[in-house]
Every structure is written in C-alpha cells, then in structure tokens.
Coordinates of C-alpha atoms and ligand atoms in Angstrom, one line a residue:
X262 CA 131.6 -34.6 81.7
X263 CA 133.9 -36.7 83.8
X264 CA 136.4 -38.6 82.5
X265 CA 136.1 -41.9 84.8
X266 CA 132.2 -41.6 84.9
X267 CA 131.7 -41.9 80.7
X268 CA 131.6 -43.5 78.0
X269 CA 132.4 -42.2 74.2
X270 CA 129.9 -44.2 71.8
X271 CA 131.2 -43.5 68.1
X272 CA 129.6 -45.2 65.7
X273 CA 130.9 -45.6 61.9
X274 CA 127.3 -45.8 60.1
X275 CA 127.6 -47.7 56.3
X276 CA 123.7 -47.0 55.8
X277 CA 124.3 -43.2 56.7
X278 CA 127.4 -43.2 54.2
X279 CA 125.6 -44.6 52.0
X280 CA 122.4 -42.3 51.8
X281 CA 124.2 -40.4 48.6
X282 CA 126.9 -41.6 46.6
X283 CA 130.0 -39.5 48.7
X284 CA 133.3 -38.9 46.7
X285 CA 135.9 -41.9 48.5
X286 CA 138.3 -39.4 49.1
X287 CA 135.6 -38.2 51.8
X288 CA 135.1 -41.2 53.2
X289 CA 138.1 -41.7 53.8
X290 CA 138.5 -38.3 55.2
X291 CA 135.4 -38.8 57.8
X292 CA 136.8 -42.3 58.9
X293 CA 140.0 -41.8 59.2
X294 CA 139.4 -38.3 61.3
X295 CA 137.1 -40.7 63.6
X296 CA 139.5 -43.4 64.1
X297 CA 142.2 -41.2 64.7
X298 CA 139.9 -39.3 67.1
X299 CA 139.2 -42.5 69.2
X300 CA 143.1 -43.3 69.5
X301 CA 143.1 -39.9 70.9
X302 CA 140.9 -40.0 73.5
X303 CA 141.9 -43.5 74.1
X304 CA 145.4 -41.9 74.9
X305 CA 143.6 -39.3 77.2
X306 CA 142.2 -42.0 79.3
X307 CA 138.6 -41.7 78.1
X308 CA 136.7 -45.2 77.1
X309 CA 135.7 -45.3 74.1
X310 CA 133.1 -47.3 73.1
X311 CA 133.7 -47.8 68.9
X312 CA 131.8 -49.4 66.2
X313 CA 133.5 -50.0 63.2
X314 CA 132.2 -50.4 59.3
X315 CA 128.1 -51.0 61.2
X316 CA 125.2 -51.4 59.7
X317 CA 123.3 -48.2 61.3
X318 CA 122.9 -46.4 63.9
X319 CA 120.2 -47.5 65.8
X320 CA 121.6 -50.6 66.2
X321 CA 124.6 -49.5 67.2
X322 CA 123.4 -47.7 69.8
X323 CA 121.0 -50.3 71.0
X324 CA 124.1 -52.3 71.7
X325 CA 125.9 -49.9 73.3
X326 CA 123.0 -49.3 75.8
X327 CA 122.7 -52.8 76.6
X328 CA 126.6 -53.2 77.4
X329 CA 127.2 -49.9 79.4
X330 CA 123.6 -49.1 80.8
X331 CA 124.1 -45.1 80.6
X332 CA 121.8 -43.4 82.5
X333 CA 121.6 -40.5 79.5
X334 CA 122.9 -40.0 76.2
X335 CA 124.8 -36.2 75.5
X336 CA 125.3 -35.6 72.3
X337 CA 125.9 -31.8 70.5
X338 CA 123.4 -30.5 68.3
X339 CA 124.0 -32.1 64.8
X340 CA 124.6 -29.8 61.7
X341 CA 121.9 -31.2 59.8
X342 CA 118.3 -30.4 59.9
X343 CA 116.5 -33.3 61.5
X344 CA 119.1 -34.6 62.7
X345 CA 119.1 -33.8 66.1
X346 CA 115.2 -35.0 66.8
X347 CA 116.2 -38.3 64.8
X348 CA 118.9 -39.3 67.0
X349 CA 117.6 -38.4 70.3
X350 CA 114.2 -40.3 69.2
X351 CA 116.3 -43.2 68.7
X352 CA 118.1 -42.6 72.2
X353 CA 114.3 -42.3 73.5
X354 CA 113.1 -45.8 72.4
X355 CA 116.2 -46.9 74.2
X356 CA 114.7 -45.7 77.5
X357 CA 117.9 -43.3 77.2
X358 CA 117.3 -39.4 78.8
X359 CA 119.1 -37.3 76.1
X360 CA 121.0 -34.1 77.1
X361 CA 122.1 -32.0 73.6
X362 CA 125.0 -29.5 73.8
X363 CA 125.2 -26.7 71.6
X364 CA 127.5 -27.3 68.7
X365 CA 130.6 -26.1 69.1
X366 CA 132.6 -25.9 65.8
X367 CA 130.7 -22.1 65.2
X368 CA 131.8 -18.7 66.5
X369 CA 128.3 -16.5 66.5
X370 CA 124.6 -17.6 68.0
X371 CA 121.2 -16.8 66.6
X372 CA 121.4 -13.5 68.5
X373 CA 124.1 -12.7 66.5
X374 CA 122.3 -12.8 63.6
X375 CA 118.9 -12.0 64.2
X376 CA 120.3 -8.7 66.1
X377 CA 120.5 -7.3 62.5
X378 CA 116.9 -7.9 61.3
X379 CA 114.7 -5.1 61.0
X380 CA 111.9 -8.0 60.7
X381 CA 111.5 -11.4 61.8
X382 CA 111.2 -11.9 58.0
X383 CA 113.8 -9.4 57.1
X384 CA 116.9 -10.5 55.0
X385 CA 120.2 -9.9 57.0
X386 CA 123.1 -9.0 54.7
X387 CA 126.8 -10.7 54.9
X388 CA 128.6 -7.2 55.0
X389 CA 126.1 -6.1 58.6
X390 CA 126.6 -9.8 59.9
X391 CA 129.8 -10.1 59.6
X392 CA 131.0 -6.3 60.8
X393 CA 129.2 -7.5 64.0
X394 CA 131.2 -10.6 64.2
X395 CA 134.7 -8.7 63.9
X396 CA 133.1 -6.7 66.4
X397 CA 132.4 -9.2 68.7
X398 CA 135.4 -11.1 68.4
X399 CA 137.8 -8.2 68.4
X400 CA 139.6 -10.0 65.3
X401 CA 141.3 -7.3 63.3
X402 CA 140.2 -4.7 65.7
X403 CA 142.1 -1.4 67.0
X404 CA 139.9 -0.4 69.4
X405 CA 136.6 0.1 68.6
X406 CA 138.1 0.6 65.1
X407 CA 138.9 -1.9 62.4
X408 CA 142.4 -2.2 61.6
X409 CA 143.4 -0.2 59.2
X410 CA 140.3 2.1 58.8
X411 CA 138.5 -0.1 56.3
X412 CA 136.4 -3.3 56.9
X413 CA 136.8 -5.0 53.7
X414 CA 139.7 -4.9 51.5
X415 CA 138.8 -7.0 48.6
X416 CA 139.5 -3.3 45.9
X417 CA 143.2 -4.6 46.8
X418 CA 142.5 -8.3 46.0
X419 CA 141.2 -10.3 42.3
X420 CA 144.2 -9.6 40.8
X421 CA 144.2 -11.3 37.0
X422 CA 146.4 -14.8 36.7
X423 CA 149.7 -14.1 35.6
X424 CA 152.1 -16.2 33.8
X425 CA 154.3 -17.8 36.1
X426 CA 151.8 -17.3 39.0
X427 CA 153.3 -20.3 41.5
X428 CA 152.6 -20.8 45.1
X429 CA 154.4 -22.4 48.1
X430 CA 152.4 -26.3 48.1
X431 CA 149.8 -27.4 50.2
X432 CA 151.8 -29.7 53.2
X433 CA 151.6 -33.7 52.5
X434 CA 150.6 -36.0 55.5
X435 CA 151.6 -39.5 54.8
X436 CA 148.7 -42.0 55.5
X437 CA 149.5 -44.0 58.6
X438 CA 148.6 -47.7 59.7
X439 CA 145.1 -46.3 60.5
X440 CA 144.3 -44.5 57.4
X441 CA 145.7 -47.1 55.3
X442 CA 143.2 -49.5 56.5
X443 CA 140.8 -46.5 55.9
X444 CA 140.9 -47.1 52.3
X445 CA 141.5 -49.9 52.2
X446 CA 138.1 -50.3 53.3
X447 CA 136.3 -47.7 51.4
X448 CA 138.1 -49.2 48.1
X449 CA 135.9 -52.7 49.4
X450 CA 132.7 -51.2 51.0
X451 CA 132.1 -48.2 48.6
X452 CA 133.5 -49.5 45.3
X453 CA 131.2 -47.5 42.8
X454 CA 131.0 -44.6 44.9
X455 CA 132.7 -41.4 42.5
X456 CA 136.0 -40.2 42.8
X457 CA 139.4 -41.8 43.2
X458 CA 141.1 -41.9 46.8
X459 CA 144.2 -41.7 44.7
X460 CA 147.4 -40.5 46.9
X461 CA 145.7 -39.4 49.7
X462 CA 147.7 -37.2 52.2
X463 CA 145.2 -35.0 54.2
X464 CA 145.8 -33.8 57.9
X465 CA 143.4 -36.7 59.9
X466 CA 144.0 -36.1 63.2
X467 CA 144.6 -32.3 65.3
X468 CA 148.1 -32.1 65.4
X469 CA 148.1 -32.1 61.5
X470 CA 145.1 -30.3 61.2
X471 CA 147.3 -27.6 63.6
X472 CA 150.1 -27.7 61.0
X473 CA 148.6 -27.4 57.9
X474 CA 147.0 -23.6 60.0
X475 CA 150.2 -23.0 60.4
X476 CA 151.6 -23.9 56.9
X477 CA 149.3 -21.7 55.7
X478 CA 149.7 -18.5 57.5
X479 CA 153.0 -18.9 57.2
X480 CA 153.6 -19.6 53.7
X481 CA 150.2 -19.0 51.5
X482 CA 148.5 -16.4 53.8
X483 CA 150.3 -13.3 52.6
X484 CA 148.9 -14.4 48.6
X485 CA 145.5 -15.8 49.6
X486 CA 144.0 -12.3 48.8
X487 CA 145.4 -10.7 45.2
X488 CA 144.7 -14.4 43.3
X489 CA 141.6 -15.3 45.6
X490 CA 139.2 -15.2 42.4
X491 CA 142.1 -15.9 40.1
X492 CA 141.9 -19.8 37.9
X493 CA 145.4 -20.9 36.5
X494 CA 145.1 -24.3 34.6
X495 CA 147.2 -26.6 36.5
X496 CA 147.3 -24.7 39.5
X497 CA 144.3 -26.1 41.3
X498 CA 144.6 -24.6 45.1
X499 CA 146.5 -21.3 44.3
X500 CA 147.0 -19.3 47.8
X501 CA 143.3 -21.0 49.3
X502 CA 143.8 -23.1 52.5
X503 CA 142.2 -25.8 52.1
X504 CA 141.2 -25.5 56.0
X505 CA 137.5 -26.1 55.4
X506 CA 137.8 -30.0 55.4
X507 CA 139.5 -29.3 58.4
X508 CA 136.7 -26.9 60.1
X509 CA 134.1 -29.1 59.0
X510 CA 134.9 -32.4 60.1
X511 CA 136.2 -30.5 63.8
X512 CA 140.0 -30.8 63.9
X513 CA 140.5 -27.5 64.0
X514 CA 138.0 -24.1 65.2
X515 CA 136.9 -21.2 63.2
X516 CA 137.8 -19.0 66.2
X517 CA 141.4 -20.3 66.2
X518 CA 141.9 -19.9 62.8
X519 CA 141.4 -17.0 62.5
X520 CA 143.4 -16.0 65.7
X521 CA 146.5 -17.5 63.8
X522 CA 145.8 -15.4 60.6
X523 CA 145.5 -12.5 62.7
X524 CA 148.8 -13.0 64.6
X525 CA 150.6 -13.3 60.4
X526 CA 149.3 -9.5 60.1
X527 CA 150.4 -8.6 63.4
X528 CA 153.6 -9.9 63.0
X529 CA 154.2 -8.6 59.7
X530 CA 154.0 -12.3 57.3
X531 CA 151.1 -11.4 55.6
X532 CA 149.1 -8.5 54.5
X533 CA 146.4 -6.6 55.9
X534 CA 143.9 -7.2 52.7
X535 CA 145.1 -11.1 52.4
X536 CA 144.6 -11.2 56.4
X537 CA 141.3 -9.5 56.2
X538 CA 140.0 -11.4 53.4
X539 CA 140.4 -14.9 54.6
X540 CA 138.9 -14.2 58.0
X541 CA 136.0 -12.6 56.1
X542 CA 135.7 -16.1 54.6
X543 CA 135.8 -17.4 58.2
X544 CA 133.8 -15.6 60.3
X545 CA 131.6 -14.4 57.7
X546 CA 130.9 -16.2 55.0
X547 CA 131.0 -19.6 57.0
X548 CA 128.9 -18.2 59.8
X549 CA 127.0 -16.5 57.5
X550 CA 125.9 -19.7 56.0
X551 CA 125.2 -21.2 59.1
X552 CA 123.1 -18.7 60.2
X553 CA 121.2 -18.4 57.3
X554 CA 120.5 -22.7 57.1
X555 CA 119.2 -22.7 60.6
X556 CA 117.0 -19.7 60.2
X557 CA 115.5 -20.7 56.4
X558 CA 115.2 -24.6 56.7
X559 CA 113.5 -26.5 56.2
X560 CA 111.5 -25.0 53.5
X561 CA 114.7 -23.8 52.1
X562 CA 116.3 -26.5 50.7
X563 CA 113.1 -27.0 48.4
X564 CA 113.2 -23.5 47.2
X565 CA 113.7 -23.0 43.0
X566 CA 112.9 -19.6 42.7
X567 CA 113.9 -19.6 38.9
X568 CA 111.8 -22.4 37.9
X569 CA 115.3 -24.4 36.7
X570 CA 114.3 -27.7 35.9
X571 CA 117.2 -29.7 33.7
X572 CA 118.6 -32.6 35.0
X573 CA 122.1 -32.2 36.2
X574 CA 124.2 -33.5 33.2
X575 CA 126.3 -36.8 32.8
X576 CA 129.2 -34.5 32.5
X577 CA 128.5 -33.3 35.9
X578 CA 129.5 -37.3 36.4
X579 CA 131.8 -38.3 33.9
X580 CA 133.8 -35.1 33.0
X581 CA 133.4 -35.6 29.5
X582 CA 133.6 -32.6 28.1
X583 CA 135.1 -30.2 25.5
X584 CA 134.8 -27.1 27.7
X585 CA 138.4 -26.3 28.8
X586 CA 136.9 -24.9 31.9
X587 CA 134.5 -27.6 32.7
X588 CA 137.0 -30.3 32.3
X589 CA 139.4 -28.9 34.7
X590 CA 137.1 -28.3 37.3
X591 CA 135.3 -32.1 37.0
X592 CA 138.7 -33.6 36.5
X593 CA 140.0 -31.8 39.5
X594 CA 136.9 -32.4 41.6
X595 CA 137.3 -36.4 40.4
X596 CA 140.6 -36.5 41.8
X597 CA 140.5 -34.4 45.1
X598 CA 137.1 -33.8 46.3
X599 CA 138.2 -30.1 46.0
X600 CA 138.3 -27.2 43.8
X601 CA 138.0 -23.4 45.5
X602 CA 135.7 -20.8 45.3
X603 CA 135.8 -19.5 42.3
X604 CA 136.0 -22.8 40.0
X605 CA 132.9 -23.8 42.5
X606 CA 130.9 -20.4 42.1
X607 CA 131.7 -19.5 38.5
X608 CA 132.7 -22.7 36.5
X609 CA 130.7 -25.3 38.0
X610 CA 128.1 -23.1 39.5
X611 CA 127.8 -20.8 36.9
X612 CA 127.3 -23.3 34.5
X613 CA 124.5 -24.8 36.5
X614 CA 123.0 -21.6 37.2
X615 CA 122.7 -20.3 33.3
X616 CA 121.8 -23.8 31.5
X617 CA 119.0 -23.6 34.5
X618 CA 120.1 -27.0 36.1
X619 CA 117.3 -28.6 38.7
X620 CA 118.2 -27.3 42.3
X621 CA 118.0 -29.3 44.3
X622 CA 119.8 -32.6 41.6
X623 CA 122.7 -29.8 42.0
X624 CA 123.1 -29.3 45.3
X625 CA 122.7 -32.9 46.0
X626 CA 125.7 -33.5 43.4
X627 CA 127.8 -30.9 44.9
X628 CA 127.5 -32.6 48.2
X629 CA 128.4 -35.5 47.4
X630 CA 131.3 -34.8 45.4
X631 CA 133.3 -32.0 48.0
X632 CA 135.3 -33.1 50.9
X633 CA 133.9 -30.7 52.7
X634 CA 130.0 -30.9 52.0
X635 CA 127.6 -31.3 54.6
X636 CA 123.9 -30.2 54.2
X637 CA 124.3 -26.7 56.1
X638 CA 126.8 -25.5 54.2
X639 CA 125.7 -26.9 50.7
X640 CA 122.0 -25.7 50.7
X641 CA 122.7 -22.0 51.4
X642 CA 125.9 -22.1 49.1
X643 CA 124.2 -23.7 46.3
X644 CA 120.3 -23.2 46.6
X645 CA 121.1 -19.9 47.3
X646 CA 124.8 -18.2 46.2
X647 CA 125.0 -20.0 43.2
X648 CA 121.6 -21.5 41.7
X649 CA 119.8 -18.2 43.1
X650 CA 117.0 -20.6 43.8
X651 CA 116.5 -18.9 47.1
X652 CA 115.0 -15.8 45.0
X653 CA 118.1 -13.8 46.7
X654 CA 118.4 -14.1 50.1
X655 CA 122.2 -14.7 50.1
X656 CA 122.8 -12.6 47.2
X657 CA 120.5 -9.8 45.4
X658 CA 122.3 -10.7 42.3
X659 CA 122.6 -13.8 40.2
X660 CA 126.5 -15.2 40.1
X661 CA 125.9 -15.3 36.4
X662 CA 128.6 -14.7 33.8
X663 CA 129.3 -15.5 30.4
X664 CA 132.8 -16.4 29.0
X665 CA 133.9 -12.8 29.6
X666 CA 134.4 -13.6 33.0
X667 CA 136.1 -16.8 32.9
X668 CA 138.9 -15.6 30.3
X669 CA 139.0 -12.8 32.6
X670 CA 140.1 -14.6 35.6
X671 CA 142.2 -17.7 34.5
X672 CA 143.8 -18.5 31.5
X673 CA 141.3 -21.1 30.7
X674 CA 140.1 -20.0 27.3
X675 CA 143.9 -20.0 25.8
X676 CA 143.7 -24.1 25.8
X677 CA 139.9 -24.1 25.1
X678 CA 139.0 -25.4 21.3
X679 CA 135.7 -23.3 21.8
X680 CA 135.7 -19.5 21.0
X681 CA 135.3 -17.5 23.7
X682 CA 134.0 -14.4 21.8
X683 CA 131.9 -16.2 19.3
X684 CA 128.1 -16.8 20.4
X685 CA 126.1 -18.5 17.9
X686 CA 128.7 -20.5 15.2
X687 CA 129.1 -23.8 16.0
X688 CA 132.5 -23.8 17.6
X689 CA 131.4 -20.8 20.2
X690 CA 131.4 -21.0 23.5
X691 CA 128.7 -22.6 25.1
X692 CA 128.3 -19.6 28.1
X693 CA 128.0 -17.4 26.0
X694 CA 124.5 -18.3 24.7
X695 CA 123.6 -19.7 28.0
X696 CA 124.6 -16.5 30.0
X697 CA 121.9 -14.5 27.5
X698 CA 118.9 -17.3 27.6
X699 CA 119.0 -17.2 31.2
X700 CA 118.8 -12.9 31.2
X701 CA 115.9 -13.8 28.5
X702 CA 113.9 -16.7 30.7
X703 CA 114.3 -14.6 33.6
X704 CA 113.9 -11.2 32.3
X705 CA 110.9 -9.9 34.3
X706 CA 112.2 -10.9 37.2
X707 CA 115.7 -9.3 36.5
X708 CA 114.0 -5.9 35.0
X709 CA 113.1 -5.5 39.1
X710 CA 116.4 -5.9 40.3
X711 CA 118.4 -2.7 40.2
X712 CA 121.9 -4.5 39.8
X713 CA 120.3 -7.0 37.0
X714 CA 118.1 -4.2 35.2
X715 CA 121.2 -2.9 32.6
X716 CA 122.2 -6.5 31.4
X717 CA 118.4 -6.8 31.0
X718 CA 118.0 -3.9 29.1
X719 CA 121.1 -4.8 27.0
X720 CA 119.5 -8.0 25.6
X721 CA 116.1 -6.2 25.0
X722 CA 118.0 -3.5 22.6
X723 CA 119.2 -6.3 20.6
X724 CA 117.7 -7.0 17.1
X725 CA 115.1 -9.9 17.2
X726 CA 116.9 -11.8 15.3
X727 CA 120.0 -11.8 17.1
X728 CA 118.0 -12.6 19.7
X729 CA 116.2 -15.2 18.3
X730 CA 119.4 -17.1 17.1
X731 CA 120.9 -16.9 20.3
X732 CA 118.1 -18.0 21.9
X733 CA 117.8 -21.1 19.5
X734 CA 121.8 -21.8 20.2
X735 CA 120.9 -22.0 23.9
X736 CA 118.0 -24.6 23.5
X737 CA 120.6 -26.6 21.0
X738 CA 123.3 -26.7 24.3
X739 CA 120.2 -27.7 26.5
X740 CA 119.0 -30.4 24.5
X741 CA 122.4 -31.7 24.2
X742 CA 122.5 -31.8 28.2
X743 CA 119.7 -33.3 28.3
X744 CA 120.5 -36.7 25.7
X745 CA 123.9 -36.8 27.6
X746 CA 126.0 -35.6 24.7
X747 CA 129.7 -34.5 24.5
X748 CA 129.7 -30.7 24.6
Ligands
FAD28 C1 128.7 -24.0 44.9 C2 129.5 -23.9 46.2 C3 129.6 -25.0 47.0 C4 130.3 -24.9 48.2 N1 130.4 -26.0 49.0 C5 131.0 -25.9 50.2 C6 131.0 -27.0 51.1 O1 130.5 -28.1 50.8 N2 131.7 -26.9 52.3 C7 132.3 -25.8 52.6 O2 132.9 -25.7 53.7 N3 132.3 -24.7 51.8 C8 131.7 -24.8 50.6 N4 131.6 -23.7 49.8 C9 132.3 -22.4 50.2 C10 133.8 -22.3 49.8 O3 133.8 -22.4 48.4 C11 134.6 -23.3 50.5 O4 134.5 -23.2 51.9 C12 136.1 -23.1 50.1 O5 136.3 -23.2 48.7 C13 136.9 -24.2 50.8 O6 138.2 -24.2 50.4 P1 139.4 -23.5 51.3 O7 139.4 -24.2 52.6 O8 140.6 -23.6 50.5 O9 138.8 -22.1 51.4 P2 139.5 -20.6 51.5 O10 139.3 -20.0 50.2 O11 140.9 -20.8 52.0 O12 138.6 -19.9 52.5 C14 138.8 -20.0 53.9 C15 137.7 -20.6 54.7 O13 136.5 -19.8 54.7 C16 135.4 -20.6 54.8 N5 134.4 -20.2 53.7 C17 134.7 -19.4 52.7 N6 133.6 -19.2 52.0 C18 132.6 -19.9 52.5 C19 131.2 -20.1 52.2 N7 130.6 -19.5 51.2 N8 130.5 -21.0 53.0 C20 131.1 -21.6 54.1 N9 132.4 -21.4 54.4 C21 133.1 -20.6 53.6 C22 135.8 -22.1 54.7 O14 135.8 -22.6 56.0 C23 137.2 -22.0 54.1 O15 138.1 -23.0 54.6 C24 130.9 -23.7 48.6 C25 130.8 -22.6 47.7 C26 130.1 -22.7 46.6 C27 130.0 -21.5 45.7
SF4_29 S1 136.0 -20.7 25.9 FE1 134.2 -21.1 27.1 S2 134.2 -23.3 27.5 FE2 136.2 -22.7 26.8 S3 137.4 -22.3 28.7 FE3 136.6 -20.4 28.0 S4 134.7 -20.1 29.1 FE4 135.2 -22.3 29.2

C-alpha cells in the first residue's frame, strides 16, 4: 500500500460502542489507542482520513467515499464473526471494490490447526496445537528439541500464596492531552456505562505498549510462573502481564512477545518454567482460542450444553456481596476492567459455572466488563473453558471447584465471614453446596467422563439425606440469585 497513493479511513463508531454496555475504562482504552494511532501515522506521512465520536459506520464511510473517491476499500479480516461480510457489504453499496487482508495480530493459520485433526469434526487438543506452534516458531527450541527436554513446565509452577508474597508494579503511563480528552468524552457520551475510568494509566500508543514488554520480562517474568494460579487479597495482578489489552487492541504482536520472553530465559532474567509458561499462554492458549472461534462459529456461541439457565445475578453488576472472593474479583473488575486468570476462571467463572448461570447472559457480561474482551476470545473462554457450555471441546473437564480450591490458592477465606468447610448451616459457604448440585444436575453426563466419574461417584455414596439437604441449600442460594438478594 503506497504511502502517497492512500488514504487511512478510521472511524470512531458511538452506535458500535454502544451495542453492549462496555466498562469506560475500555473505551477509553480503544479511543485513545485509535487517536494515538492516527497521530502516528499522521507523523509517518500517511493521510489519515478520521472521524471522531460518529454516529455509525456506514455513514462514516459514505462520506469518506464521497470526499476521497477510492477506487477500493482494504481492510483486514475483522476478529468478529460477521463482521467482515457486514463491512464489505457496506463498502459494496458504496460502489466501493473491497480487498480484505488477512488479520495480522495471530501467529498460526487454519493449517495450523486443522493439521492435527484426525476428522474434520475431530476435537484438536491445546497440548498437540500448541507443541506444533513451538515447533513452528522455533520459540523455546534447541534444535528439533524443546529446551530443556520438557514441553510444559507447569509441575514447577501453582505454588500456594504466601504471606508477604509482593511483586515489582505494573509500569504507570500518565494520560496525555489526547487521552485526557478521551475521557473526558466517554465520562459525557457513555455516562451509565459500568465501571469507573478512575486513574487511568494504560500504555495507548506502541512505544508504551513496547515498554510495558519490556517491564515485564524484565521485572515480573522470572515470577509469572510459581504464583500464576495463586489469589492474594490486595494483590490483584501478582506476576501476570497484563499484555493482553495490549495484543488485543494491536500495539504490540504475539510473535514479538514472546521473542522478548524468550531472550529473558536466554539471557538468564527469568526461568525456564516462568518463560515457558507465559509463551504457552501466548502462542497457545491465545491461538488456541482463535482457532477454535473461527472453526466452531457460528453455532458456537449459542451452544449450552448443560442446560444452565439462571440469569446472571445483580451481584455480577453491583458487587454486593458477602462472599470474600466474589467481592474482590467484582470490586477489582469495577475498578480496572481486569482481574487474571484465575480470579476469571475459578472465582467468577466458577461461580457461574456451578450456580448454572445462562451462557450466553455470561459471556455477554464478561465482555463487556474486561478490557480485553472481544467476541473471539470471549466465546471460546467462557462458552467453552469456563461455563462448559461447549459440552467440552476446550476442556474434557468442567473448571468446577468448591471452596477447597479457592482457600487453596489465595488467602481469601481468612477475611471471608462465610465458612469455608461448612456446607449446609447457614453461615457456610455458598460453593460448597453449589459445587455438589451441579455434580448432582449433571451427574449422567459426568458418570461418562473418566476425569468427572470419581467426584460423581463420591456424591452418589452419600446418604440421601445429606444429599437431600445439600441439595435443598443449593436451591435456597439459587433462589436468592434469582430475587437479587445479598449473598
Ligand atoms: C472467563 C474468562 C474470560 C476471559 N476473557 C478474556 C478476554 O476477554 N480477552 C483475553 O485476551 N483473554 C481472556 N481470557 C484469557 C486470560 O484470562 C487473559 O488473557 C489474561 O488473564 C489476561 O491477563 P494478562 O495479560 O495479565 O495475562 P497473562 O497471565 O500474563 O498471560 C499472558 C498472555 O497470554 C494470553 N492468554 C492467556 N490465556 C489465554 C486464553 N485463555 N485466551 C486468550 N489469550 C490467553 C493473553 O494474551 C495474555 O496477555 C479469559 C479467560 C477466562 C477464563
Ligand atoms: S469462604 Fe467461600 S465465599 Fe468466602 S472467600 Fe472462601 S470460597 Fe469465597
């Protein structure tokens, strides 16, 4: 594409932003990543052709065509389903020709994927996927070997919290002229959208984006991997990057990324099983994801293969609650748009999965909320990993737990005025109850899954009546969702 011969159309959209009610703090994010974009390009002798706070996008575009007369419109393929066909129709009605790139924020194609399907219809696991991408990115490798001997490290990682446990912070960048006006704006336009912008100090443009990488791997990297499933109240990003925001939005690529992490185990910063862990998360997980969206939609997103059917909560929205664990996570998610993995997959998540919350109200919640959530990589993290709506495609086995887990991993329970041991008095905690119902409601299914069949067997060689009163306790908690109270 030649500099002198085109023209950049951006185009902020306030219908498009305002589809679903999107946490400020990600507004902000997506603007002020945009604006700062355009002065970029701007600098790099591009024209840029920029429409601020409009109405939609088709109009936007219609006036664009009518002041620059393009002969074609490029554009890369567009992460969301539909998306794609809907803005090259639009191009179309324009009389516009409309070239699409591929998209270019991923490291693996379909090939890369579908080489490991026995079937069409065959699942493809995470593990096979992502040895193939290590493979064919040479990340981590010695040879023909992976470094080290092993592929995955994790028996090294999910150390316990500790007391004391702190971490070097997460870098500050200081909102400039252009981000100010940012919020200022989504303060006026998106008022009683959720969330607070609060002191906002994420990277916006590359060259921060490029700093935070290397904050990271130089600083955080070396811990990311023993406290990567570890919850410390207080603590809310422990060792995680908080580089998806980053990946997402296109400031930074996967591929480099991980090329920086790589060079911090090469060069002796940071361990081979923190090293190997996070570009697991990279490479395979995110790919993974990817990979799995574009192959299962669209039917995927309205998959509930557990029948869950409650309405998300008004918890989910006001963070009223007395669940130590809960109110962290909704409190943190409030005031950041963030939270990582673990208070995602086994607080929030977990919660949703056991007390059976409706699918599809969940994932729509959780993408709205996150500063990094985008349809792609919401429906196969939610539908799927956490909600095990997808009957297991992602996972063969639930990411259900009970209290167990959570006291396990953070010290959570310790501030908690439930009891984390007690099932069925009134002051015990309410996954405890939950985590057995939803073995009970799903136990046929579970019976035929080889890594579910024990728990399953565990509640069956209960008495009846402890089943039957923990049973009752469960539809007590779910009723209480359901009338909105204070739990
Ligand atoms: C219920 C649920 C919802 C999620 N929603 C999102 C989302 O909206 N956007 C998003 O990018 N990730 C999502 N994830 C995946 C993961 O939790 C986040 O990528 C991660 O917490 C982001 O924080 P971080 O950058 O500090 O990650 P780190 O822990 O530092 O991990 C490194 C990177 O790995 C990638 N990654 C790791 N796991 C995944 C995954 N499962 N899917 C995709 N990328 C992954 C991300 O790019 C991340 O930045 C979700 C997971 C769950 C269980
Ligand atoms: S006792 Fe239960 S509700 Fe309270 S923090 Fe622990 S797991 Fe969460």
């Amino acid at each position: 594409m030649a500099r002198a011969e085109s023209v950049v159309v951006m185009i902020e959209s306030i219908e498009r932003a305002s589809v679903m009610a999107y946490h400020k703090r990600k507004l902000v994010l997506v603007y002020a990543v945009m604006r700062h974009f355009a002065q970029d390009l701007r600098a790099a002798g591009w024209t840029v052709d920029y429409y601020a706070e409009h109405g939609d996008f088709a109009d936007a575009l219609g006036q664009h065509a009518a002041k620059y007369r393009p002969a074609k419109l490029r554009l890369m393929q567009q992460s969301e389903w539909g998306v794609t066909e809907a803005l090259a129709a639009a191009a179309a009605r324009l009389g516009l020709a409309v070239d699409v790139t591929p998209h270019v924020n991923f490291v693996s194609v379909p090939a890369d994927f579908d080489a490991h399907a026995k079937s069409a219809a065959a699942r493809v696991t995470m593990d096979v996927f992502y040895r193939g991408m290590r493979r064919k990115t040479g990340l981590l490798m010695d040879g023909g070997e992976p470094a080290g001997g092993k592929w995955n490290y994790d028996a090294a990682n999910r150390e316990r919290p500790v007391r004391g446990l702190r971490f070097a912070p997460v870098p500050r960048f200081e909102p400039d002229a252009i981000t100010r006006e940012v919020i200022a704006m989504v303060e006026r336009r998106f008022a009683g959208h959720p969330g607070i912008v609060g002191d906002f100090a994420l990277a916006v443009c590359r060259r921060d984006a490029l700093a935070a990488l290397e904050q990271f791997c130089a600083q955080r990297l070396d811990t990311f991997g023993p406290w990567q499933d570890a919850m410390i109240a207080g603590e809310r990003t422990m060792s995680h990057s908080l580089l998806s925001a980053y990946i997402n939005t296109g400031l930074l690529h996967p591929l480099e990324v991980c090329e920086r992490a790589e060079l911090a185990y090469r060069n002796g910063t940071a361990r081979l099983s923190s090293v190997e862990g996070f570009i697991r998360q990279v490479i395979g997980w995110r790919e993974y994801i990817w990979r799995v969206y574009w192959k299962l939609m669209p039917e995927y997103r309205a998959r509930n293969a557990l029948g869950a059917d409650l309405p998300v909560p008004a918890m989910y929205r006001t963070g009223d609650t007395a669940m130590f664990c809960l109110r962290e996570a909704l409190a943190q998610v409030r005031e950041t748009a963030y939270a990582h993995h673990i208070v995602r997959l086994m607080v929030l998540g977990n919660f949703a999965l056991i007390a059976g919350f409706d699918p599809i109200e969940t994932n729509d919640w959780f993408w709205s909320m996150f500063i990094d959530g985008y349809d792609w990589v919401m429906v196969p993290n939610v539908i799927g990993m956490s909600l095990h709506a997808d009957g297991g495609y992602v996972g063969t086995k639930p990411y259900c737990a009970s209290a167990n887990y959570i006291n396990t991993m953070s010290d959570y329970c310790k501030h908690c005025r439930y009891d984390r041991k007690a099932t069925t008095t009134d002051d015990a905690c309410p996954f405890n109850a939950l985590y057995w119902d939803f073995v009970a409601r799903n136990a046929d299914r579970f019976a035929r899954n080889q890594r579910m069949a024990v728990i399953v067997r565990n509640w069956q060689n209960r008495p009846i009546e402890t089943r039957a009163a923990i049973r009752a306790k469960a539809a007590r908690i779910r009723d209480a969702l359901c009338r909105g109270d204070r739990i």
